[in-house]
Amino acid sequence: DVKVTQSSRYLVKRTGEKVFLECVQDMDHENMFWYRQDPGLGLRLIYFSYDVKMKEKGDIPEGYSVSREKKERFSLILESASTNQTSMYLCASSSHGLAGGEQYFGPGTRLTVT
Amino acid sequence: GQNIDQPTEMTATEGAIVQINCTYQTSGFNGLFWYQQHAGEAPTFLSYNVLDGLEEKGRFSSFLSRSKGYSYLLLKELQMKDSASYLCAVRDQAAGNKLTFGGGTRVLVKP
């Protein structure tokens, strides 16, 4: 059974704090993604990675960074959390290949920045 | 850039059929995905279309017309558990094969 796990389901942080969100997948997938989901805005891609140590900016990378030191782990970092980063954060992974390659999502982390 | 449009909300009766439309504009179309997301949960994969036509999976079917930039998800014999949001996502080869999601359609199934 495929599995993507995220380090926390709920997180409350203060403005200015550094925040780490961890994602681990056990499917040996090459691709990993970080999204945020907000009411009325849908899922928006923050960063993604095609391989270890590789990263690509998504549609809304400002205020975020990522790290992929191991194939199974993809971390999202908020260098200095702000209230407008309060959101649901979803991690996903997929295999390479154009035939299918559907993304599998983790359960999400609901982050509140106060 | 890409533009993906789907209705915000739909209501249907248990046992009925509902069709959720999705229109898109993209420069390097390389597949369309439908996901289901129950409130408070992660999206789960439903279907994938890359060629024109209908893909059927039990009570759910998905249709694609690449020339029209159009897809629909058909839910038949609706059950209460089908109340969820349905997300349309397009993969664009010109954008590194990443997915771009529509805003989602919230479907409410009533008894």
PDB file of N, CA, C and O in Angstrom, chain B residues 13 16 19 29 42 52 62-63 66 69 72 76 80 88 105 108-110:
ATOM      1  N   THR B  13     -29.029  14.329  -6.183  1.00  0.00           N
ATOM      2  CA  THR B  13     -29.766  13.427  -5.302  1.00  0.00           C
ATOM      3  C   THR B  13     -29.143  12.036  -5.334  1.00  0.00           C
ATOM      4  O   THR B  13     -28.644  11.590  -6.373  1.00  0.00           O
ATOM      5  N   ALA B  16     -28.749   9.432  -8.380  1.00  0.00           N
ATOM      6  CA  ALA B  16     -28.763  10.165  -9.651  1.00  0.00           C
ATOM      7  C   ALA B  16     -27.363  10.155 -10.286  1.00  0.00           C
ATOM      8  O   ALA B  16     -26.447   9.479  -9.815  1.00  0.00           O
ATOM      9  N   GLN B  19     -22.524  15.284 -13.655  1.00  0.00           N
ATOM     10  CA  GLN B  19     -21.420  15.478 -14.591  1.00  0.00           C
ATOM     11  C   GLN B  19     -20.682  16.751 -14.209  1.00  0.00           C
ATOM     12  O   GLN B  19     -21.279  17.829 -14.176  1.00  0.00           O
ATOM     13  N   PHE B  29      -0.164  20.120 -23.558  1.00  0.00           N
ATOM     14  CA  PHE B  29      -1.011  19.160 -22.838  1.00  0.00           C
ATOM     15  C   PHE B  29      -0.366  17.774 -22.818  1.00  0.00           C
ATOM     16  O   PHE B  29       0.052  17.236 -23.840  1.00  0.00           O
ATOM     17  N   ALA B  42      -6.752  14.171   2.342  1.00  0.00           N
ATOM     18  CA  ALA B  42      -5.907  14.402   1.174  1.00  0.00           C
ATOM     19  C   ALA B  42      -6.648  14.006  -0.105  1.00  0.00           C
ATOM     20  O   ALA B  42      -7.523  13.147  -0.080  1.00  0.00           O
ATOM     21  N   ASP B  52      -8.154  11.169 -26.445  1.00  0.00           N
ATOM     22  CA  ASP B  52      -9.575  11.499 -26.526  1.00  0.00           C
ATOM     23  C   ASP B  52     -10.424  10.265 -26.242  1.00  0.00           C
ATOM     24  O   ASP B  52     -10.080   9.150 -26.630  1.00  0.00           O
ATOM     25  N   SER B  62     -14.511   9.201 -16.979  1.00  0.00           N
ATOM     26  CA  SER B  62     -13.936  10.500 -17.330  1.00  0.00           C
ATOM     27  C   SER B  62     -13.755  10.563 -18.837  1.00  0.00           C
ATOM     28  O   SER B  62     -13.356   9.594 -19.473  1.00  0.00           O
ATOM     29  N   PHE B  63     -14.076  11.728 -19.367  1.00  0.00           N
ATOM     30  CA  PHE B  63     -14.039  11.955 -20.815  1.00  0.00           C
ATOM     31  C   PHE B  63     -13.076  13.080 -21.121  1.00  0.00           C
ATOM     32  O   PHE B  63     -12.950  14.039 -20.348  1.00  0.00           O
ATOM     33  N   ARG B  66      -9.292  16.719 -26.466  1.00  0.00           N
ATOM     34  CA  ARG B  66      -8.121  17.586 -26.494  1.00  0.00           C
ATOM     35  C   ARG B  66      -8.338  18.783 -27.412  1.00  0.00           C
ATOM     36  O   ARG B  66      -7.889  19.900 -27.107  1.00  0.00           O
ATOM     37  N   GLY B  69     -10.248  21.228 -25.451  1.00  0.00           N
ATOM     38  CA  GLY B  69      -9.735  21.593 -24.127  1.00  0.00           C
ATOM     39  C   GLY B  69     -10.780  21.328 -23.054  1.00  0.00           C
ATOM     40  O   GLY B  69     -11.024  22.182 -22.187  1.00  0.00           O
ATOM     41  N   TYR B  72     -14.837  15.895 -18.710  1.00  0.00           N
ATOM     42  CA  TYR B  72     -15.844  15.804 -17.666  1.00  0.00           C
ATOM     43  C   TYR B  72     -15.647  14.530 -16.868  1.00  0.00           C
ATOM     44  O   TYR B  72     -15.121  13.536 -17.355  1.00  0.00           O
ATOM     45  N   LYS B  76     -22.033   8.148 -11.499  1.00  0.00           N
ATOM     46  CA  LYS B  76     -23.331   7.490 -11.646  1.00  0.00           C
ATOM     47  C   LYS B  76     -23.756   6.848 -10.329  1.00  0.00           C
ATOM     48  O   LYS B  76     -22.921   6.582  -9.449  1.00  0.00           O
ATOM     49  N   MET B  80     -24.192   8.707  -0.826  1.00  0.00           N
ATOM     50  CA  MET B  80     -23.915   9.802   0.116  1.00  0.00           C
ATOM     51  C   MET B  80     -22.403   9.993   0.280  1.00  0.00           C
ATOM     52  O   MET B  80     -21.931  11.131   0.412  1.00  0.00           O
ATOM     53  N   CYS B  88      -9.889  18.812 -10.876  1.00  0.00           N
ATOM     54  CA  CYS B  88      -9.378  18.578 -12.224  1.00  0.00           C
ATOM     55  C   CYS B  88      -7.950  19.120 -12.257  1.00  0.00           C
ATOM     56  O   CYS B  88      -7.694  20.220 -11.742  1.00  0.00           O
ATOM     57  N   THR B 105     -14.546  21.232  -7.562  1.00  0.00           N
ATOM     58  CA  THR B 105     -16.005  21.303  -7.558  1.00  0.00           C
ATOM     59  C   THR B 105     -16.515  20.549  -6.345  1.00  0.00           C
ATOM     60  O   THR B 105     -16.257  19.349  -6.207  1.00  0.00           O
ATOM     61  N   LEU B 108     -22.422  17.993  -3.420  1.00  0.00           N
ATOM     62  CA  LEU B 108     -23.216  17.630  -2.256  1.00  0.00           C
ATOM     63  C   LEU B 108     -24.305  16.664  -2.698  1.00  0.00           C
ATOM     64  O   LEU B 108     -25.110  16.997  -3.574  1.00  0.00           O
ATOM     65  N   VAL B 109     -24.307  15.467  -2.127  1.00  0.00           N
ATOM     66  CA  VAL B 109     -25.317  14.466  -2.446  1.00  0.00           C
ATOM     67  C   VAL B 109     -26.379  14.491  -1.344  1.00  0.00           C
ATOM     68  O   VAL B 109     -26.062  14.322  -0.165  1.00  0.00           O
ATOM     69  N   LYS B 110     -27.628  14.688  -1.763  1.00  0.00           N
ATOM     70  CA  LYS B 110     -28.738  14.756  -0.805  1.00  0.00           C
ATOM     71  C   LYS B 110     -29.567  13.464  -0.880  1.00  0.00           C
ATOM     72  O   LYS B 110     -29.672  12.872  -1.944  1.00  0.00           O
TER      73      LYS B 110
END
